[in-house]
Coordinates of C-alpha atoms and ligand atoms in Angstrom, one line a residue:
M1 CA 116.4 -23.2 169.3
N2 CA 113.5 -21.6 167.7
F3 CA 112.8 -22.2 164.1
K4 CA 110.5 -19.3 163.7
E5 CA 113.5 -17.1 164.6
L6 CA 115.7 -18.9 162.2
L7 CA 113.1 -18.3 159.4
A8 CA 112.7 -14.7 160.4
E9 CA 116.5 -14.3 160.0
L10 CA 116.4 -15.8 156.6
L11 CA 113.4 -13.8 155.4
K12 CA 115.0 -10.5 156.4
N13 CA 117.4 -11.1 153.5
I14 CA 114.6 -10.6 151.1
D15 CA 113.2 -7.6 153.0
I16 CA 110.3 -9.2 154.8
S17 CA 110.0 -7.5 158.2
Q18 CA 110.1 -9.2 161.6
E19 CA 106.8 -7.7 162.4
F20 CA 105.1 -9.2 159.3
I21 CA 106.7 -12.6 160.1
D22 CA 105.5 -12.5 163.7
E23 CA 102.0 -11.8 162.6
N24 CA 101.8 -14.1 159.6
L25 CA 104.1 -17.1 159.9
T26 CA 102.1 -20.2 160.8
V27 CA 102.6 -23.9 161.3
C28 CA 101.6 -25.5 158.1
A29 CA 98.4 -27.5 158.3
E30 CA 99.1 -29.7 155.4
K31 CA 102.2 -31.5 156.4
N32 CA 103.1 -32.7 152.8
L33 CA 103.4 -29.0 151.8
G34 CA 105.8 -28.0 154.5
D35 CA 106.3 -27.3 158.2
F36 CA 105.8 -23.6 158.2
S37 CA 104.1 -21.3 155.8
L38 CA 103.9 -17.6 155.2
P39 CA 100.8 -16.2 153.4
C40 CA 101.7 -13.3 151.2
F41 CA 98.3 -11.8 150.8
K42 CA 98.8 -8.9 153.2
L43 CA 102.0 -7.9 151.3
A44 CA 100.1 -7.5 148.1
K45 CA 98.7 -4.0 148.7
Q46 CA 102.0 -2.6 149.9
L47 CA 104.1 -4.1 147.1
R48 CA 101.4 -3.6 144.4
L49 CA 101.9 -7.2 143.2
S50 CA 99.7 -10.2 143.4
P51 CA 100.4 -12.6 146.3
V52 CA 101.2 -15.4 143.8
V53 CA 103.9 -13.3 142.2
I54 CA 105.3 -12.3 145.5
A55 CA 105.5 -15.9 146.7
N56 CA 107.1 -17.1 143.4
E57 CA 109.6 -14.3 143.3
S58 CA 110.5 -14.7 147.0
V59 CA 111.1 -18.4 146.6
K60 CA 113.4 -17.8 143.6
K61 CA 115.5 -15.4 145.7
L62 CA 115.6 -17.7 148.7
E63 CA 116.6 -20.7 146.8
Q64 CA 119.8 -19.0 145.7
N65 CA 121.4 -19.7 149.0
K66 CA 119.2 -22.1 150.8
P67 CA 120.5 -22.9 154.3
E68 CA 121.3 -26.6 155.1
W69 CA 118.5 -26.8 157.7
L70 CA 115.9 -26.2 155.0
D71 CA 114.9 -29.2 152.8
E72 CA 112.6 -27.3 150.5
I73 CA 111.1 -23.9 149.9
S74 CA 108.1 -23.8 147.7
A75 CA 105.5 -21.3 146.5
V76 CA 101.9 -22.5 146.3
N77 CA 99.0 -20.1 145.6
G78 CA 100.5 -17.1 147.3
Y79 CA 102.0 -19.0 150.2
I80 CA 105.7 -19.6 150.8
N81 CA 106.1 -23.0 152.4
F82 CA 109.2 -24.2 154.3
K83 CA 110.2 -27.7 154.8
I84 CA 112.6 -28.0 157.7
N85 CA 115.2 -30.7 157.6
H86 CA 113.9 -32.8 160.4
G87 CA 117.1 -34.5 161.3
F88 CA 118.8 -31.2 161.6
A89 CA 116.0 -29.9 163.8
A90 CA 116.4 -32.9 166.1
S91 CA 120.1 -32.5 166.2
T92 CA 119.9 -28.9 167.3
V93 CA 117.0 -29.1 169.7
L94 CA 117.5 -32.4 171.6
P95 CA 121.0 -32.1 172.9
C96 CA 120.1 -28.8 174.6
V97 CA 117.1 -30.4 176.3
K98 CA 119.1 -33.4 177.4
E99 CA 121.8 -31.1 178.7
R100 CA 119.3 -29.3 180.9
G101 CA 118.3 -32.5 182.6
R102 CA 115.9 -32.2 185.5
E103 CA 116.2 -28.6 186.5
W104 CA 113.4 -26.2 187.5
K105 CA 115.5 -23.5 189.0
A106 CA 117.6 -21.2 186.9
K107 CA 121.3 -21.5 187.5
E108 CA 121.9 -17.8 187.0
S109 CA 120.0 -14.9 188.4
N110 CA 118.7 -12.3 186.0
G111 CA 119.1 -9.7 188.7
K112 CA 115.4 -9.0 189.0
T113 CA 113.2 -9.6 192.0
V114 CA 109.6 -10.5 192.0
C115 CA 107.4 -10.5 195.1
I116 CA 104.4 -12.8 195.1
D117 CA 101.7 -12.3 197.7
Y118 CA 99.8 -15.6 197.7
S119 CA 97.7 -17.9 199.8
S120 CA 97.6 -15.1 202.5
V121 CA 95.4 -17.0 205.0
N122 CA 93.3 -15.6 207.7
I123 CA 94.1 -16.5 211.2
A124 CA 91.6 -18.8 213.0
K125 CA 89.6 -19.3 209.9
P126 CA 89.4 -22.7 208.2
F127 CA 91.5 -23.3 205.1
H128 CA 88.9 -24.1 202.6
I129 CA 88.6 -24.9 198.9
G130 CA 88.3 -21.2 198.2
H131 CA 92.0 -20.9 199.0
L132 CA 93.0 -23.5 196.5
L133 CA 93.5 -21.1 193.5
T134 CA 95.5 -18.4 195.3
T135 CA 97.7 -21.1 196.8
V136 CA 98.5 -23.1 193.7
I137 CA 98.6 -20.2 191.2
G138 CA 100.9 -18.3 193.5
G139 CA 103.0 -21.4 194.3
S140 CA 103.3 -22.2 190.6
L141 CA 104.2 -18.6 189.6
Y142 CA 106.9 -18.7 192.3
R143 CA 108.5 -21.7 190.6
I144 CA 108.0 -20.3 187.1
F145 CA 109.7 -17.0 188.0
S146 CA 112.5 -18.9 189.8
F147 CA 113.0 -21.0 186.6
L148 CA 113.4 -17.9 184.6
G149 CA 116.2 -16.6 186.9
Y150 CA 114.2 -14.2 189.1
K151 CA 114.9 -13.9 192.7
T152 CA 111.4 -14.8 194.1
V153 CA 110.0 -13.7 197.4
G154 CA 106.9 -15.6 198.5
I155 CA 104.8 -13.6 200.9
N156 CA 102.0 -15.0 203.0
H157 CA 100.2 -11.7 203.9
L158 CA 98.4 -13.2 207.0
G159 CA 95.0 -11.8 207.9
D160 CA 96.0 -11.4 211.5
W161 CA 94.4 -8.1 212.5
G162 CA 90.9 -7.0 213.4
T163 CA 88.3 -6.9 216.1
Q164 CA 87.3 -10.5 215.5
F165 CA 90.5 -11.6 217.3
G166 CA 89.4 -9.7 220.5
K167 CA 86.1 -11.6 220.3
L168 CA 88.0 -14.9 219.9
I169 CA 90.1 -14.2 223.0
C170 CA 87.0 -13.4 224.9
A171 CA 85.3 -16.6 223.8
Y172 CA 88.4 -18.6 224.7
L173 CA 88.6 -17.2 228.2
K174 CA 84.9 -17.8 228.8
W175 CA 84.4 -21.2 227.2
G176 CA 87.9 -22.6 226.6
E177 CA 87.4 -24.9 229.6
G178 CA 90.9 -24.1 230.9
K179 CA 92.6 -25.8 227.9
K180 CA 95.9 -24.3 227.0
A181 CA 95.5 -21.9 224.1
D182 CA 98.3 -23.8 222.3
D183 CA 96.5 -27.0 222.4
L184 CA 93.3 -25.9 220.7
T185 CA 92.5 -27.3 217.3
M186 CA 91.2 -25.3 214.4
A187 CA 87.8 -26.9 214.7
E188 CA 87.7 -25.8 218.4
L189 CA 88.7 -22.3 217.4
S190 CA 85.9 -22.2 214.8
K191 CA 83.4 -23.4 217.3
L192 CA 84.4 -20.7 219.8
Y193 CA 83.9 -18.1 217.2
V194 CA 80.5 -19.4 216.2
R195 CA 79.5 -19.6 219.9
F196 CA 80.6 -16.0 220.5
H197 CA 78.4 -14.8 217.7
S198 CA 75.3 -16.7 218.8
E199 CA 75.7 -15.6 222.4
A200 CA 76.4 -12.0 221.4
E201 CA 73.0 -11.9 219.8
K202 CA 71.4 -12.6 223.1
D203 CA 73.8 -10.5 225.2
E204 CA 75.0 -7.2 223.6
K205 CA 77.6 -6.7 226.3
L206 CA 79.7 -9.5 224.9
N207 CA 80.6 -7.3 221.9
D208 CA 82.0 -4.7 224.3
E209 CA 84.1 -7.4 226.0
G210 CA 85.4 -8.4 222.5
R211 CA 86.3 -4.8 221.8
F212 CA 88.0 -4.6 225.2
W213 CA 90.2 -7.6 224.3
F214 CA 91.1 -6.2 220.9
K215 CA 92.1 -3.0 222.5
K216 CA 94.4 -5.0 224.7
I217 CA 96.0 -6.6 221.7
E218 CA 96.5 -3.1 220.2
D219 CA 98.0 -1.9 223.4
G220 CA 100.4 -4.8 223.5
D221 CA 99.0 -6.4 226.6
A222 CA 101.1 -9.6 227.4
T223 CA 98.2 -11.9 228.1
A224 CA 96.2 -10.9 225.0
L225 CA 99.2 -11.1 222.8
S226 CA 100.3 -14.5 224.0
I227 CA 96.8 -16.0 223.4
F228 CA 96.7 -14.4 220.1
E229 CA 100.1 -15.8 219.2
S230 CA 98.7 -19.2 220.0
F231 CA 95.8 -18.7 217.6
K232 CA 98.4 -17.9 214.9
K233 CA 100.5 -20.9 215.8
I234 CA 97.5 -23.2 215.6
T235 CA 96.4 -21.8 212.2
L236 CA 99.8 -22.0 210.7
R237 CA 100.3 -25.5 212.0
E238 CA 97.2 -26.5 210.2
V239 CA 97.9 -24.7 206.9
D240 CA 101.5 -25.9 207.0
K241 CA 100.2 -29.4 206.6
I242 CA 98.6 -28.4 203.3
Y243 CA 101.7 -26.4 202.2
K244 CA 103.8 -29.5 202.7
M245 CA 101.4 -31.6 200.7
L246 CA 101.6 -29.0 197.9
G247 CA 105.3 -28.5 198.2
I248 CA 104.9 -24.8 198.8
T249 CA 107.1 -22.5 200.9
F250 CA 107.1 -18.8 201.8
D251 CA 110.0 -16.4 202.4
S252 CA 107.9 -14.1 204.6
Y253 CA 104.8 -14.4 206.8
N254 CA 104.6 -10.7 207.4
G255 CA 100.9 -10.2 207.7
E256 CA 98.5 -7.3 208.4
S257 CA 99.6 -6.9 212.0
F258 CA 103.2 -6.5 210.9
Y259 CA 102.3 -3.1 209.5
N260 CA 100.8 -1.7 212.8
D261 CA 103.8 0.6 213.3
K262 CA 104.4 1.2 209.6
M263 CA 101.1 3.0 208.7
Q264 CA 101.7 6.3 210.4
P265 CA 104.4 7.5 208.0
I266 CA 102.1 6.6 205.1
I267 CA 99.2 8.6 206.7
D268 CA 101.6 11.6 207.3
D269 CA 102.8 11.4 203.8
L270 CA 99.2 11.3 202.4
K271 CA 98.5 14.4 204.5
A272 CA 101.6 16.2 203.4
K273 CA 100.8 15.5 199.8
G274 CA 97.3 16.9 200.3
L275 CA 95.6 13.6 199.4
L276 CA 93.8 12.9 202.7
V277 CA 90.4 14.5 203.1
E278 CA 87.8 14.1 205.9
S279 CA 84.5 12.6 205.1
D280 CA 81.9 12.0 207.9
G281 CA 84.7 11.9 210.4
A282 CA 86.7 9.3 208.4
Q283 CA 89.9 10.0 206.5
I284 CA 89.8 9.1 202.9
V285 CA 91.5 9.6 199.5
D286 CA 89.0 10.8 197.0
L287 CA 89.2 8.8 193.8
S288 CA 86.0 10.1 192.1
E289 CA 88.1 11.6 189.4
Y290 CA 89.1 8.1 188.4
G291 CA 85.6 6.7 188.6
M292 CA 86.2 4.9 191.8
P293 CA 84.7 5.1 195.3
P294 CA 87.0 6.7 197.9
C295 CA 89.8 4.7 199.4
L296 CA 89.2 4.5 203.2
I297 CA 92.4 5.2 205.2
L298 CA 91.2 5.7 208.8
R299 CA 87.8 5.1 210.2
S300 CA 86.1 7.8 212.3
D301 CA 87.3 6.0 215.5
G302 CA 90.9 6.3 214.2
A303 CA 91.2 2.6 213.3
S304 CA 93.2 1.7 210.1
L305 CA 91.8 -0.4 207.4
Y306 CA 92.7 -3.3 205.0
A307 CA 93.7 -0.7 202.4
T308 CA 95.9 1.2 204.8
R309 CA 97.8 -1.9 205.6
D310 CA 98.2 -2.8 202.0
L311 CA 99.6 0.7 201.3
A312 CA 102.1 0.2 204.1
A313 CA 102.9 -3.3 202.9
A314 CA 103.6 -2.1 199.3
V315 CA 105.9 0.6 200.4
Y316 CA 107.7 -1.8 202.8
R317 CA 108.1 -4.4 200.0
H318 CA 109.5 -1.8 197.7
N319 CA 112.0 -0.6 200.2
T320 CA 113.0 -4.1 201.3
Y321 CA 113.1 -6.0 198.1
D322 CA 113.4 -3.3 195.4
F323 CA 111.1 -5.5 193.3
D324 CA 110.8 -5.5 189.5
Q325 CA 107.2 -6.7 190.0
C326 CA 105.0 -7.2 193.0
L327 CA 102.2 -9.6 192.3
Y328 CA 99.0 -10.1 194.4
V329 CA 97.4 -13.4 193.7
V330 CA 93.9 -12.7 195.0
A331 CA 90.4 -13.4 193.9
Y332 CA 88.7 -11.1 191.4
Q333 CA 86.3 -9.9 194.1
Q334 CA 89.1 -7.7 195.4
D335 CA 89.6 -6.0 192.0
L336 CA 88.4 -2.7 193.2
H337 CA 90.5 -2.9 196.4
F338 CA 93.7 -3.3 194.4
K339 CA 92.7 -0.7 191.8
Q340 CA 92.3 1.8 194.6
V341 CA 95.5 0.9 196.4
F342 CA 97.6 1.0 193.2
K343 CA 96.0 4.4 192.3
V344 CA 96.7 5.9 195.7
L345 CA 100.3 4.7 195.4
E346 CA 100.5 6.4 192.1
L347 CA 99.0 9.6 193.4
M348 CA 101.6 9.5 196.2
G349 CA 104.2 9.8 193.4
Y350 CA 105.5 6.3 193.5
D351 CA 106.3 5.4 189.9
W352 CA 106.8 1.8 190.9
A353 CA 103.1 1.5 191.5
K354 CA 102.8 0.4 187.9
R355 CA 104.9 -2.6 188.8
C356 CA 102.3 -3.8 191.2
K357 CA 99.9 -6.3 189.6
H358 CA 96.7 -7.9 190.8
V359 CA 96.7 -11.4 189.5
A360 CA 93.0 -12.2 189.8
F361 CA 91.3 -15.5 189.5
G362 CA 87.8 -16.9 189.5
M363 CA 85.9 -19.1 192.0
V364 CA 86.1 -22.8 192.7
S365 CA 83.3 -25.1 193.6
L366 CA 83.0 -28.8 193.8
E367 CA 80.8 -30.7 191.4
N368 CA 79.2 -32.7 194.2
G369 CA 80.1 -30.3 197.0
G370 CA 77.5 -31.7 199.4
S371 CA 78.8 -35.2 199.4
L372 CA 82.2 -34.3 200.9
S373 CA 82.4 -34.7 204.6
T374 CA 83.3 -31.5 206.3
R375 CA 84.3 -30.9 209.8
T376 CA 83.4 -27.3 210.1
G377 CA 79.9 -26.2 209.2
N378 CA 79.3 -25.9 205.5
V379 CA 82.8 -25.1 204.2
V380 CA 84.7 -27.7 202.2
L381 CA 88.2 -27.9 203.7
L382 CA 91.1 -28.1 201.3
E383 CA 92.6 -30.9 203.3
D384 CA 89.5 -33.0 202.9
V385 CA 89.6 -32.4 199.1
L386 CA 93.2 -33.5 198.9
N387 CA 92.7 -36.5 201.1
T388 CA 89.6 -37.6 199.1
S389 CA 91.6 -37.3 195.9
I390 CA 94.5 -39.3 197.4
K391 CA 92.1 -42.1 198.5
Q392 CA 90.5 -42.3 195.1
A393 CA 93.9 -42.3 193.4
Y394 CA 94.9 -45.2 195.6
E395 CA 91.9 -47.2 194.6
I396 CA 92.6 -46.6 190.9
I397 CA 96.3 -47.4 191.2
D398 CA 95.6 -50.5 193.3
K399 CA 93.4 -51.8 190.5
K400 CA 95.7 -50.9 187.6
N401 CA 98.9 -52.0 189.2
P402 CA 98.4 -54.0 192.4
D403 CA 102.1 -55.0 192.6
L404 CA 103.4 -51.4 192.5
E405 CA 106.0 -50.8 195.2
A406 CA 105.5 -47.3 196.5
K407 CA 101.7 -47.3 196.3
E408 CA 101.0 -44.9 199.1
Q409 CA 103.5 -42.3 197.9
T410 CA 102.3 -42.7 194.3
A411 CA 98.7 -42.2 195.3
R412 CA 99.7 -39.0 197.1
D413 CA 101.5 -37.7 194.0
V414 CA 98.7 -38.6 191.7
G415 CA 95.8 -37.6 194.0
I416 CA 97.3 -34.2 194.9
G417 CA 98.6 -33.7 191.4
A418 CA 95.0 -34.2 190.0
V419 CA 93.6 -31.5 192.2
V420 CA 96.4 -29.0 191.5
F421 CA 96.4 -29.6 187.8
G422 CA 92.6 -29.3 187.8
A423 CA 93.1 -25.8 189.3
L424 CA 95.8 -24.8 186.9
T425 CA 94.4 -26.0 183.7
N426 CA 91.9 -23.3 182.8
A427 CA 92.6 -19.6 182.3
R428 CA 92.8 -18.4 185.9
I429 CA 90.0 -15.8 185.6
K430 CA 87.4 -18.5 184.8
D431 CA 85.2 -19.9 187.6
M432 CA 85.8 -23.6 187.9
V433 CA 83.8 -26.6 189.0
F434 CA 86.1 -29.3 190.3
S435 CA 85.2 -32.9 189.6
F436 CA 87.2 -35.8 191.1
E437 CA 86.1 -38.1 188.3
K438 CA 87.4 -35.8 185.6
A439 CA 90.6 -34.9 187.4
L440 CA 91.5 -38.5 188.1
N441 CA 90.8 -39.7 184.6
F442 CA 94.1 -41.3 183.4
D443 CA 93.1 -40.8 179.8
G444 CA 91.9 -37.3 180.0
E445 CA 93.7 -33.9 179.9
T446 CA 94.8 -34.5 183.5
A447 CA 97.8 -34.7 185.8
P448 CA 97.5 -38.5 186.0
Y449 CA 97.7 -38.7 182.2
L450 CA 100.9 -36.6 182.2
Q451 CA 102.4 -38.5 185.1
Y452 CA 101.5 -41.8 183.4
T453 CA 103.2 -40.7 180.2
H454 CA 106.3 -39.6 182.2
A455 CA 106.3 -43.0 184.0
R456 CA 106.1 -44.7 180.6
C457 CA 109.1 -42.8 179.4
C458 CA 111.0 -43.8 182.6
S459 CA 110.1 -47.4 182.1
L460 CA 111.3 -47.4 178.4
L461 CA 114.6 -45.8 179.5
S462 CA 115.2 -48.3 182.2
K463 CA 114.2 -51.4 180.2
I464 CA 116.0 -50.9 177.0
Q465 CA 119.8 -50.6 176.6
Y466 CA 120.9 -47.3 175.2
S467 CA 124.1 -45.4 175.1
G468 CA 123.0 -41.8 174.7
N469 CA 126.0 -41.0 172.6
N470 CA 126.7 -40.7 168.8
I471 CA 123.1 -40.3 168.0
D472 CA 122.0 -40.4 164.4
F473 CA 119.4 -37.7 164.5
S474 CA 118.3 -38.4 160.9
V475 CA 116.4 -41.4 162.4
L476 CA 114.0 -38.8 163.8
S477 CA 112.8 -37.5 160.4
D478 CA 109.3 -38.9 160.5
P479 CA 106.4 -36.5 161.1
Y480 CA 105.7 -37.9 164.6
S481 CA 109.2 -37.4 165.9
F482 CA 109.4 -34.0 164.3
E483 CA 106.2 -32.9 166.0
V484 CA 107.7 -33.9 169.4
V485 CA 110.9 -32.1 168.5
M486 CA 109.1 -28.9 167.7
L487 CA 107.2 -29.0 170.9
L488 CA 110.3 -29.6 172.9
S489 CA 111.9 -26.5 171.2
A490 CA 108.9 -24.4 172.5
F491 CA 109.3 -25.2 176.2
D492 CA 111.3 -22.1 177.2
E493 CA 109.0 -19.8 175.2
T494 CA 106.0 -21.4 176.9
V495 CA 107.4 -20.8 180.4
E496 CA 108.1 -17.2 179.4
T497 CA 104.6 -16.7 178.1
A498 CA 103.2 -18.2 181.4
A499 CA 105.3 -15.6 183.3
L500 CA 104.3 -12.8 181.1
K501 CA 100.6 -13.5 181.4
Y502 CA 100.8 -14.8 185.0
E503 CA 99.1 -17.9 183.6
P504 CA 100.4 -21.3 184.7
S505 CA 97.7 -22.8 182.4
C506 CA 100.0 -22.1 179.4
I507 CA 102.3 -24.8 180.8
S508 CA 99.4 -27.2 181.5
K509 CA 98.2 -26.9 177.9
Y510 CA 101.7 -27.3 176.6
L511 CA 102.3 -30.4 178.6
I512 CA 99.1 -32.0 177.4
D513 CA 100.2 -31.3 173.8
L514 CA 103.6 -32.7 174.5
A515 CA 102.3 -35.9 176.1
Q516 CA 99.7 -36.5 173.4
S517 CA 102.3 -35.9 170.7
F518 CA 104.8 -38.3 172.4
N519 CA 102.1 -41.0 172.7
R520 CA 101.4 -40.7 168.9
F521 CA 105.1 -40.9 168.3
Y522 CA 105.3 -44.0 170.5
L523 CA 102.4 -45.6 168.8
N524 CA 104.0 -45.1 165.3
N525 CA 107.6 -45.8 166.1
R526 CA 108.8 -49.0 167.6
I527 CA 111.7 -48.7 170.1
S528 CA 112.4 -52.2 171.4
G529 CA 113.5 -54.8 168.9
E530 CA 115.0 -52.2 166.5
E531 CA 118.7 -52.0 165.7
S532 CA 120.5 -49.8 168.1
R533 CA 121.1 -46.9 165.7
I534 CA 117.3 -46.5 165.6
S535 CA 116.4 -47.3 169.2
D536 CA 119.1 -45.0 170.5
A537 CA 117.8 -42.0 168.6
R538 CA 114.2 -42.8 169.7
L539 CA 115.3 -43.2 173.3
F540 CA 117.2 -40.0 173.2
L541 CA 113.9 -38.3 172.2
T542 CA 112.1 -40.2 174.9
E543 CA 114.6 -39.0 177.5
C544 CA 114.1 -35.4 176.4
V545 CA 110.3 -35.8 176.7
C546 CA 110.7 -37.5 180.1
N547 CA 112.7 -34.6 181.5
T548 CA 110.5 -31.9 180.0
L549 CA 107.4 -33.5 181.4
Y550 CA 109.1 -33.8 184.8
N551 CA 110.3 -30.1 184.7
G552 CA 107.0 -28.8 183.5
L553 CA 105.0 -30.7 186.1
K554 CA 107.4 -29.4 188.8
L555 CA 106.6 -25.8 187.6
L556 CA 103.0 -26.7 188.3
L557 CA 103.8 -28.1 191.8
I558 CA 103.2 -31.6 190.6
N559 CA 105.5 -34.6 191.4
A560 CA 106.2 -37.1 188.7
P561 CA 106.7 -40.6 190.0
E562 CA 108.9 -42.9 188.0
R563 CA 106.5 -45.9 188.3
M564 CA 102.8 -45.9 188.3
Ligands
LIG601 N1 93.6 -12.4 203.7 C1 93.0 -11.8 202.5 C2 91.7 -12.6 202.2 O1 91.6 -13.7 202.6 C3 93.8 -11.8 201.3 C4 95.1 -11.0 201.4 C5 95.7 -10.7 200.1 N2 96.8 -9.9 200.1 C6 96.9 -8.6 200.3 N3 98.0 -8.0 200.3 N4 95.8 -7.9 200.4 O2 90.9 -12.0 201.6

């Protein structure tokens, strides 16, 4: 139920356009005047009447058949003010929210598919804090689109192709000390890689050996492939731990190497369409007309490139999933890359190219980056960030509520939630500096604050008797209750906006507003010790808030424990 829509319906009767309402209808700042107001100033010119006259006349007309859900319509200084009947509002909004319960997946499909390329890790490279945003923004968008009824395809476009893997095999065979490839750890892999580079500085010939082994991978040599598969397994085992912590899943792990045999048709097609030109022995698509450097398709030695693989991947995804949208959740540093790829697809005549979107985001750093222990060189591992947060959450919870039963699990939910919410709280394009202290502040605009509010709702609902039936919604007429009701009515719209803008932070902000508004309601409205007519209505509202916080947090990949 959306009251702006109801008002728009009403105002159409007096010939005020939907467009004008969309642009001008606002929530009234002075609550004693009304809940919504419509300034008439911009109508004055068109109607050749003063705003005061327009407002007065409009109110006169509207009053002739005022609907039951409006308590009052008034004209004040060129504004039309509307007072909604708060009991009516509660009675229409809340039952729908309660009915939904705890549900973050749409029951019915809207028939559309969205592909989301996210996290997309590089094999044999440490999973560091730089991967936080792609992983959680993508993971959250996956849930947001599922909530809205899309079929969602999560794709981990693995970085599993390139000469570096030949070098790594070479290093493993030389210095792996006979250890089975499967048994290596990520740290050992990184060490091998670092060692290769330092030794290659002294001995040029090593690079040739590296190339030799890469050629073997390319030619499908059994030994090379089996070692390489082990490297993949090790990396995925490692990142899978993080995905489990974050509750993230993928429907496809088709990475760069998957497209080895799918690029030739693209290259042929580019040739046939006259798009491929030679430049210094390399094959390129000239994009100068569009103000971009050329898109490199084949190097002079015939090797394909990152862009070539992305072209093949886009075509494959289109043919396989027939997507309505194909999203690439990748850092803004790759802006040019995606502009080029999308442009080439468009030049190839694929009208679906416009349905490919680069969902870019900024950089993350740690407030006190240096103080975090790292196991590999100077990168901060995401696993360490999550574990540090869990540990700190445990200490806080242990102090606040030493008798809590599931302390370990709660600390996990709170610690991980704090990091995830920290990453999803600002507009994604902004660079962010992560601070454990801020993210774990139970009174700040944080996940723990939301989780705590949710747990408070759960506790009220479990402690106080309440029937949940025959609710007298007029109890919820006070301004605090009404504010909560209005926010609850805006949940679906908020999720839609988040999907439209690819911006989970819309939901983060909404949940903070909802929790703050609920806490004001709670401070001003007693629940326990009131007669049941009153406590029932207030608990009904509480249950709706509880479920909405739970669902909203789920959309942000955050668990909401019942006790904290
Ligand atoms: N593996 C790449 C990187 O770490 C990201 C891949 C993004 N997806 C894609 N289809 N290009 O930079």
